[in-house]
Amino acid sequence: MNREELINIIQNSETKLNNLRNIDYDGLKERITELESIFKEFKEGGESLLSKENTLQIGIVGQVKAGKSSFLNSLFFNGENVLPKASTPMTAGLTVIEYAEKNTFEVEYFDEKDWQIFVKQNEDYKKCEQEVRAKNPNQPEIFIKKEIEKITSDKIRSAHELVSACSSNAKDKIGRKNDAKEFKNLDELQNVLEQYVGANGEYTSVVKSLYIKMNDERLDGLRIVDTPGVNDPVVSRENRTRTFLHSCHGVFLLSAATDFLGSGDISFLNSRIGGSGIGTVVLLASKFDSVLQDIGADRVMKKQEHGDLVDTVNEQKKKFKKRLRELSDTIDEKLRNRIKLDTTAGIGYSIANKPSSKWDNLEKQIVQQMKRYYPDYFSTEDDIQESFEGLANIPDIRKDYLEGVFMKNKDSIIAEKIKEFFTKNKQDISSSIDQMLQEFKNHHEQLNKTTVAEIQKQQGQQSELFDNLKSKFDEVFLGFNKSIQHNVTEIANNIPFNYIKEIPTEKVSRPIRHKGIFYGHTTSDIEMTQVNTYELKCQVEENIESYVQSWNNEWKKMFDETRKEMADKLIEAISDFEKEIMSTSFNDKYYRDLIERTLNNLKYYNVLELRNIIDKNKNNGFDKIEEFVPDETENKDKDEVKPHLDKKIKEHNKELIKSLRSNGDSLKEDVKKEISINLKNANNEIEKTRSSFIEKLKKEGKKYLDNLEKEMSEKSVVLKKMEDIISCISELSTLYK
């Protein structure tokens, strides 16, 4: 689709929408708003793609605290902290960087509608907080905070953070026009940005997005979009991010090396990157220095030798590749074989590209740690600069990906993205319109064959229906609870934990002290078997991830199936009633939808929050893994040493297997406790839904029949309006076929 075709389809869509707006029909306004939102997103994404056909738009995406700002600062600002680092999901704004002849930045604020949503969510947070404090009057703050987290969502907690941090000066900016200012240099830009989007900035809580335009030839032909973390709690900003992603041609996906390719990253890859038609993905294991520090600290704690930095780096890179291969089947097949994998450490580039006198406290701390863990590579200032430059990998990323992948294939990437965008979006829009069209056709058919007498009769029967079915409904809800409990037991029996049964080993040659041939002691290099700690840690990590992922998959499948079974039984009871009264006015689909909407809150319990459990048990497992340290050899002859060491390594490995089994049992208990909490919360929601279920059905059913009776009083007029609506929507549908 070219620009002229896009303009034509949008103009025709707007004409059809105007025709719909001219029809005075109750409930139509909400459906028009749905269509407006769909067309707006399509228009903005399409226009952004086509208006800058020679501009390659690259998204920087990933979890909050994945190092996106540090990466961008390295890529375009020589490691200077120009873009402030976000400390929470709320302070992670959307930033757009592009070329212009003048250096300017522009700030967009939240509008009144956005803010009222935050205020309402903050009130919900305070109610939850009051409940928790009332039930736990003498508990410490850390306990109170954890209890509040259990009963509130990310959105509610983030809104509380935002509203609480909003100063009176910031509040005055809400709903204001964008502020735009020029800046002379990066120092001036940095100072201003700290005020608007820094973690402690005065206006951070009210900034929705930021646009930076710079006279920098490296940006010529590029547009960089630094997005908030995945699952942005600010809905309006999330919508803006989605629009930007629709027009992105490729992305750098940053995944923290210490938790590489977690479930949130995979979900984002499939739903947001693949779903936006983006086919070029560079996956970066970010904050690479952090995982190297963790390994170094682990060796020091276990009193092991300092590892070689190059060997450690290569081992970790193999681990990242292995992780990507293992998850391949869960990744969108369009992306699966097109992901480029590499590593980066944004803060490392900052350290390498400025004198030690300008390092901040965090950078100084990181340098000290790396000196301690890898002294051979960080002994002098030149060594420090060279090593951190290598870990940051920024020059290679610029050369291999920004220039080699993106800019080199710019024309083909842009053409592919445009084709994919319009094909997919036209299909999605067509599907949405057709669904809406069918709903109006069904209603028209029902209205056409219904009489006022039938509606009045059903009004009397409906209340009686729900009263008669109350015991049936109660039985179904109780059955849900029992079924969940039973299925959890079944799942627990069917998901085995893959205990370590054999410790992986490797042959090494070590200097061993033993009795001399004639007198005293001597040292000889003796080949011995040693624990392969790297391979063992990989196995422990894989076993934990596999067990937890199996639980996640089985829980979601079981919960969704049981919830559907409950909904089916409720709908079956309604359908039996329909057969009994044999009324043409009875809309079976309406009641099915009503039941689905009523049970909608249950869908939030089909996911287990097990990330903390994974991290805890991984760390506990890693702490148990130790190399075998030879001892008791000084009083043995040389030919006795090897059999002695073989015996001792077997004993050591036997104890290690027992210790890791204990860790596996601990993991299973932790998962069991989390499931118990989730079951309790789900059952509370079930009970709350059950107690109000009948009254809600009565209320909604009465409203529906009252509206139907009202329409029947002017049946011919309403039918004509319905026919006009169906005609307009049919014409809309044709545009997107």
XYZ file of C-alpha atoms in Angstrom, residues 57-534:
478
model
C 12.956 3.485 12.757
C 14.666 1.318 15.385
C 13.062 0.484 18.727
C 15.052 -0.048 21.933
C 12.921 -2.449 23.983
C 13.176 -4.641 27.075
C 12.272 -4.921 30.740
C 12.651 -1.984 33.108
C 16.257 -1.976 34.409
C 17.508 -3.969 31.397
C 19.977 -1.138 30.682
C 18.200 0.502 27.720
C 19.208 4.065 28.673
C 22.846 3.068 29.279
C 22.875 1.307 25.907
C 21.502 4.347 24.077
C 23.894 6.661 25.911
C 26.732 4.436 24.698
C 25.443 4.143 21.146
C 24.869 7.863 20.517
C 26.268 9.918 23.407
C 29.760 8.412 23.901
C 28.745 6.841 27.199
C 27.711 10.137 28.826
C 24.617 9.800 31.014
C 22.512 12.082 28.828
C 19.370 9.953 29.016
C 18.551 9.411 32.706
C 18.237 5.846 33.948
C 14.719 4.800 34.980
C 14.485 3.316 38.471
C 10.882 2.099 38.272
C 8.266 1.278 35.611
C 6.643 4.647 36.286
C 9.775 6.704 35.561
C 10.499 4.839 32.327
C 9.246 7.289 29.725
C 9.007 6.925 25.968
C 11.813 8.807 24.194
C 12.184 9.465 20.469
C 15.570 10.566 19.062
C 15.966 11.745 15.452
C 17.906 14.027 13.168
C 17.165 17.742 12.698
C 19.140 20.830 11.767
C 18.424 22.432 15.177
C 18.958 20.803 18.569
C 15.580 20.772 20.313
C 13.679 18.667 22.826
C 9.926 18.526 23.337
C 8.019 17.171 26.343
C 4.487 15.754 26.166
C 2.505 15.658 29.431
C -0.299 13.385 30.587
C -3.740 14.817 29.949
C -6.567 15.185 32.501
C -8.159 11.910 31.429
C -4.894 10.028 32.024
C -4.455 11.616 35.423
C -7.989 10.902 36.628
C -7.362 7.204 35.930
C -4.188 7.349 38.050
C -6.038 9.143 40.872
C -8.766 6.490 40.873
C -6.186 3.680 40.896
C -4.355 5.424 43.746
C -7.603 5.469 45.745
C -7.906 1.712 45.158
C -4.359 1.304 46.447
C -5.124 3.271 49.620
C -8.219 1.146 50.310
C -6.131 -2.015 50.011
C -3.472 -0.493 52.244
C -6.067 0.374 54.931
C -7.423 -3.188 54.846
C -3.948 -4.693 55.223
C -2.992 -2.348 58.082
C -6.283 -3.017 59.877
C -5.749 -6.788 59.718
C -2.053 -6.563 60.677
C -1.747 -3.701 63.209
C 1.589 -4.721 64.721
C 3.434 -5.948 61.642
C 6.566 -4.202 60.265
C 6.426 -2.091 57.108
C 8.181 -4.698 54.971
C 5.424 -7.198 55.826
C 2.695 -4.615 55.091
C 4.261 -3.833 51.717
C 4.413 -7.510 50.714
C 0.788 -8.059 51.723
C -0.310 -5.039 49.673
C 1.602 -6.404 46.649
C -0.352 -9.671 46.897
C -3.725 -7.935 46.467
C -2.827 -5.113 44.054
C -1.787 -5.029 40.406
C 1.272 -3.372 38.841
C -0.988 -0.664 37.442
C -2.453 0.197 40.852
C 0.947 0.209 42.589
C 2.494 2.308 39.828
C -0.367 4.812 39.896
C 0.144 5.168 43.652
C 3.840 5.820 43.071
C 3.085 8.385 40.377
C 0.417 10.321 42.327
C 2.479 10.262 45.532
C 5.530 11.679 43.733
C 3.620 14.459 41.954
C 4.534 17.928 43.258
C 2.257 20.966 42.941
C 4.491 22.364 40.168
C 4.272 19.078 38.271
C 0.509 18.931 38.723
C 0.193 22.304 36.971
C 1.677 20.692 33.829
C -1.087 18.076 33.491
C -3.138 18.719 30.368
C -0.786 21.518 29.254
C 0.544 21.886 25.719
C 3.930 20.366 24.968
C 6.982 22.269 26.206
C 9.667 22.676 23.527
C 13.155 24.159 24.026
C 16.465 24.396 22.195
C 19.753 23.162 23.694
C 23.324 24.017 22.767
C 25.225 20.911 23.845
C 24.894 17.566 25.590
C 25.646 19.009 29.045
C 22.754 21.427 28.680
C 20.463 18.654 27.416
C 21.487 16.355 30.277
C 20.660 18.952 32.941
C 17.238 19.613 31.461
C 16.376 15.930 31.009
C 17.147 15.150 34.663
C 14.449 17.660 35.572
C 11.843 16.179 33.210
C 12.524 12.447 33.062
C 15.138 11.708 35.734
C 14.187 9.264 38.494
C 13.926 12.191 40.939
C 13.013 14.882 38.423
C 10.463 17.512 39.405
C 8.217 16.800 36.397
C 8.982 13.099 35.825
C 5.646 11.913 37.244
C 3.620 13.864 34.646
C 5.748 13.305 31.504
C 4.212 10.956 28.962
C 6.876 11.077 26.254
C 9.953 12.964 25.143
C 11.211 13.942 21.670
C 14.874 14.843 21.089
C 16.026 16.235 17.742
C 19.752 16.644 17.170
C 22.073 17.877 14.469
C 24.084 14.649 14.483
C 24.956 13.030 11.150
C 24.874 9.560 12.778
C 21.107 10.034 13.118
C 20.586 11.012 9.496
C 18.119 8.499 8.079
C 17.487 7.017 11.545
C 14.791 7.408 14.151
C 15.423 5.772 17.540
C 12.515 4.986 19.868
C 13.475 4.205 23.466
C 10.371 2.535 24.893
C 9.299 2.057 28.513
C 9.834 -1.423 29.912
C 7.603 -4.246 28.744
C 4.172 -4.344 30.418
C 4.178 -0.585 30.943
C 1.697 0.102 33.802
C 0.607 3.426 32.238
C -2.125 2.400 29.785
C -2.088 5.549 27.645
C 1.690 5.443 27.346
C 1.467 1.725 26.561
C -0.895 2.594 23.679
C 1.574 5.199 22.417
C 4.393 2.643 22.597
C 2.302 0.164 20.627
C 1.726 2.778 17.916
C 5.457 3.476 17.691
C 6.269 -0.234 17.501
C 3.828 -0.586 14.613
C 6.051 1.774 12.656
C 9.403 0.322 13.798
C 11.390 -1.557 11.176
C 13.598 -3.374 13.656
C 14.472 -3.524 17.346
C 17.309 -3.987 19.773
C 15.789 -6.212 22.465
C 17.790 -5.923 25.685
C 17.553 -8.790 28.156
C 19.577 -8.554 31.373
C 22.381 -11.127 31.335
C 21.616 -12.090 34.949
C 18.094 -13.201 33.944
C 18.501 -13.773 30.241
C 15.354 -14.333 28.148
C 12.841 -14.531 30.981
C 9.144 -15.189 30.335
C 8.441 -11.446 29.983
C 10.977 -11.179 27.150
C 9.503 -14.165 25.284
C 5.984 -12.785 25.659
C 7.137 -9.395 24.342
C 8.938 -11.050 21.418
C 5.801 -12.874 20.327
C 2.967 -10.486 21.105
C 4.521 -7.083 20.580
C 7.491 -7.498 18.234
C 6.107 -10.324 16.096
C 2.602 -8.891 16.468
C 3.793 -5.547 15.086
C 5.241 -7.136 11.960
C 8.855 -6.453 12.966
C 11.123 -8.989 11.300
C 14.605 -7.767 12.261
C 15.591 -8.330 15.898
C 18.987 -7.912 17.549
C 18.873 -9.601 20.956
C 21.449 -8.255 23.399
C 22.367 -9.856 26.723
C 22.739 -6.507 28.474
C 24.546 -5.549 31.675
C 27.050 -8.267 30.776
C 29.447 -6.995 33.442
C 26.858 -7.843 36.142
C 26.829 -11.561 35.409
C 30.651 -11.571 35.294
C 30.729 -9.899 38.708
C 28.287 -12.506 40.062
C 30.530 -15.335 38.826
C 33.614 -13.642 40.284
C 31.915 -13.106 43.665
C 30.840 -16.752 43.697
C 34.428 -17.907 43.122
C 35.763 -15.662 45.892
C 33.132 -16.895 48.331
C 34.081 -20.501 47.572
C 37.776 -19.636 47.800
C 38.381 -20.748 44.239
C 41.017 -19.450 41.854
C 40.315 -16.345 39.810
C 38.922 -17.425 36.478
C 40.243 -16.138 33.187
C 38.027 -13.304 31.903
C 38.121 -14.418 28.259
C 37.196 -18.011 29.174
C 34.386 -16.807 31.454
C 33.021 -14.513 28.745
C 33.048 -17.318 26.172
C 31.328 -19.725 28.581
C 28.565 -17.210 29.246
C 28.056 -16.533 25.541
C 27.647 -20.286 24.966
C 25.099 -20.312 27.754
C 23.079 -17.494 26.132
C 23.105 -19.314 22.782
C 21.978 -22.515 24.460
C 19.144 -20.663 26.216
C 17.956 -19.183 22.912
C 18.042 -22.633 21.250
C 16.080 -24.197 24.119
C 13.356 -21.542 23.835
C 13.229 -21.612 20.047
C 9.947 -23.552 19.895
C 8.213 -20.910 22.056
C 9.205 -18.028 19.758
C 7.068 -16.769 16.855
C 8.177 -18.816 13.833
C 8.510 -15.657 11.720
C 11.185 -14.421 14.136
C 12.710 -17.739 15.189
C 15.618 -17.909 12.763
C 16.048 -14.171 12.267
C 17.243 -13.167 15.733
C 20.833 -11.910 15.957
C 22.400 -12.548 19.391
C 25.185 -10.598 21.092
C 26.219 -9.036 24.412
C 26.725 -5.517 25.721
C 27.525 -3.565 28.881
C 26.489 0.059 28.518
C 28.050 1.196 31.782
C 31.313 -0.416 30.675
C 31.441 1.878 27.665
C 30.905 4.864 29.937
C 33.827 3.748 32.147
C 36.084 3.107 29.150
C 35.465 6.461 27.518
C 36.214 8.905 30.315
C 39.054 9.445 32.792
C 38.807 7.821 36.232
C 38.296 11.266 37.813
C 34.879 11.438 36.121
C 33.592 8.011 37.156
C 30.519 8.174 39.348
C 30.211 6.096 42.535
C 28.565 3.150 40.790
C 31.234 3.095 38.074
C 34.009 3.232 40.683
C 32.423 0.311 42.520
C 32.179 -1.783 39.338
C 35.843 -1.087 38.503
C 36.901 -2.207 41.997
C 34.872 -5.402 41.709
C 36.302 -6.319 38.308
C 39.834 -5.597 39.571
C 39.204 -7.984 42.426
C 37.675 -10.802 40.377
C 39.773 -10.535 37.175
C 43.043 -8.839 38.226
C 44.927 -9.880 35.082
C 42.634 -7.724 32.926
C 42.045 -4.667 35.137
C 45.439 -3.892 36.706
C 46.230 -0.590 34.936
C 44.077 2.240 33.604
C 44.898 1.157 30.026
C 43.844 -2.424 30.850
C 40.623 -1.138 32.420
C 39.786 0.923 29.366
C 40.535 -1.917 26.932
C 38.641 -4.573 28.932
C 35.529 -2.478 29.491
C 35.563 -1.381 25.852
C 35.529 -5.054 24.873
C 32.723 -5.959 27.286
C 30.623 -3.006 26.107
C 30.972 -4.198 22.509
C 29.558 -0.886 21.260
C 31.860 -0.354 18.233
C 31.021 -3.870 16.978
C 27.305 -3.342 17.607
C 27.440 -0.136 15.566
C 29.376 -1.837 12.778
C 27.689 -5.256 12.709
C 24.085 -4.348 13.497
C 23.301 -0.641 13.276
C 25.254 -0.315 10.030
C 25.669 -3.931 8.873
C 22.173 -5.289 9.550
C 19.903 -2.252 9.671
C 21.380 0.502 7.479
C 22.929 -1.859 4.905
C 19.562 -3.563 4.333
C 17.550 -0.426 4.936
C 15.511 -0.439 1.721
C 14.557 -4.128 1.899
C 13.762 -3.915 5.635
C 11.522 -0.892 5.092
C 9.756 -2.497 2.119
C 9.184 -5.750 4.021
C 7.867 -3.915 7.079
C 5.432 -1.811 5.035
C 4.079 -4.896 3.279
C 3.765 -6.883 6.521
C 2.179 -3.977 8.401
C -0.605 -3.353 5.927
C -1.312 -7.033 5.257
C -1.614 -7.902 8.948
C -3.505 -4.785 10.008
C -6.033 -5.023 7.202
C -6.721 -8.634 8.214
C -7.108 -7.676 11.896
C -9.378 -4.718 11.121
C -11.475 -6.785 8.728
C -11.938 -9.442 11.414
C -12.995 -6.855 14.030
C -15.485 -5.205 11.669
C -16.969 -8.546 10.592
C -17.491 -9.557 14.216
C -19.287 -6.289 14.921
C -21.342 -6.665 11.742
C -22.495 -10.146 12.753
C -23.607 -8.884 16.161
C -25.850 -6.244 14.577
C -27.220 -8.762 12.072
C -28.100 -11.142 14.913
C -29.820 -8.369 16.837
C -31.731 -7.264 13.751
C -32.924 -10.825 13.182
C -34.011 -11.189 16.782
C -35.826 -7.857 16.799
C -37.565 -8.723 13.561
C -39.138 -11.918 14.889
C -39.864 -10.855 18.502
C -43.162 -9.511 19.833
C -43.833 -7.186 22.781
C -45.969 -9.895 24.389
C -43.052 -12.344 24.326
C -40.716 -9.806 25.932
C -43.213 -9.002 28.691
C -43.710 -12.714 29.320
C -39.951 -13.263 29.485
C -39.542 -10.366 31.923
C -41.739 -12.248 34.338
C -40.019 -15.553 33.669
C -36.455 -14.260 33.818
C -36.366 -13.383 37.516
C -37.921 -16.749 38.301
C -35.377 -18.409 36.016
C -32.371 -17.075 37.903
C -33.929 -17.856 41.299
C -34.640 -21.433 40.188
C -31.121 -21.803 38.845
C -29.428 -20.396 41.950
C -28.797 -23.823 43.464
C -27.484 -25.063 40.086
C -25.154 -22.079 39.829
C -23.931 -22.559 43.417
C -23.227 -26.194 42.605
C -21.212 -25.206 39.549
C -19.122 -22.676 41.503
C -18.416 -25.184 44.261
C -17.552 -27.740 41.595
C -15.007 -25.307 40.158
C -13.274 -25.119 43.526
C -13.188 -28.904 43.973
C -12.071 -29.455 40.386
C -9.186 -27.014 40.754
C -8.046 -28.708 43.977
C -8.255 -32.159 42.372
C -6.436 -31.072 39.217
C -3.635 -29.441 41.219
C -3.018 -32.779 42.937
C -3.020 -34.518 39.536
C -0.555 -32.009 38.098
C 1.726 -32.328 41.129
C 1.822 -36.100 40.589
C 2.492 -35.774 36.859
C 5.214 -33.118 36.842
C 8.464 -34.760 37.882
C 11.434 -32.751 39.043
C 14.555 -33.816 37.182
C 16.943 -34.413 40.077
C 20.679 -34.486 39.389
C 21.570 -38.182 39.437
C 25.156 -37.909 38.229
C 27.586 -35.056 38.709
C 29.263 -33.939 35.449
C 33.046 -34.124 35.748
C 36.176 -33.268 33.799
C 39.783 -34.429 33.903
C 42.261 -31.874 35.260
C 45.912 -31.972 36.227
C 46.680 -30.512 39.669
C 49.880 -30.148 41.731
C 49.347 -32.561 44.645
C 51.583 -32.758 47.726
C 52.470 -36.334 48.834
C 55.235 -38.407 50.505
C 58.608 -38.326 48.846
C 60.235 -41.468 47.479
C 62.905 -41.613 50.174
C 61.963 -38.994 52.776
C 59.920 -35.828 53.377
C 57.291 -34.580 50.924
C 57.188 -33.539 47.306
C 54.625 -32.188 44.815
C 53.636 -33.898 41.560
C 51.184 -33.006 38.788
C 48.524 -35.697 39.053
C 45.558 -36.127 36.759
C 42.343 -36.190 38.764
C 38.606 -35.992 38.228
C 36.989 -32.669 39.119
C 33.429 -31.353 39.267
C 32.532 -29.513 36.063
C 30.892 -26.639 37.940
C 29.865 -24.772 34.791
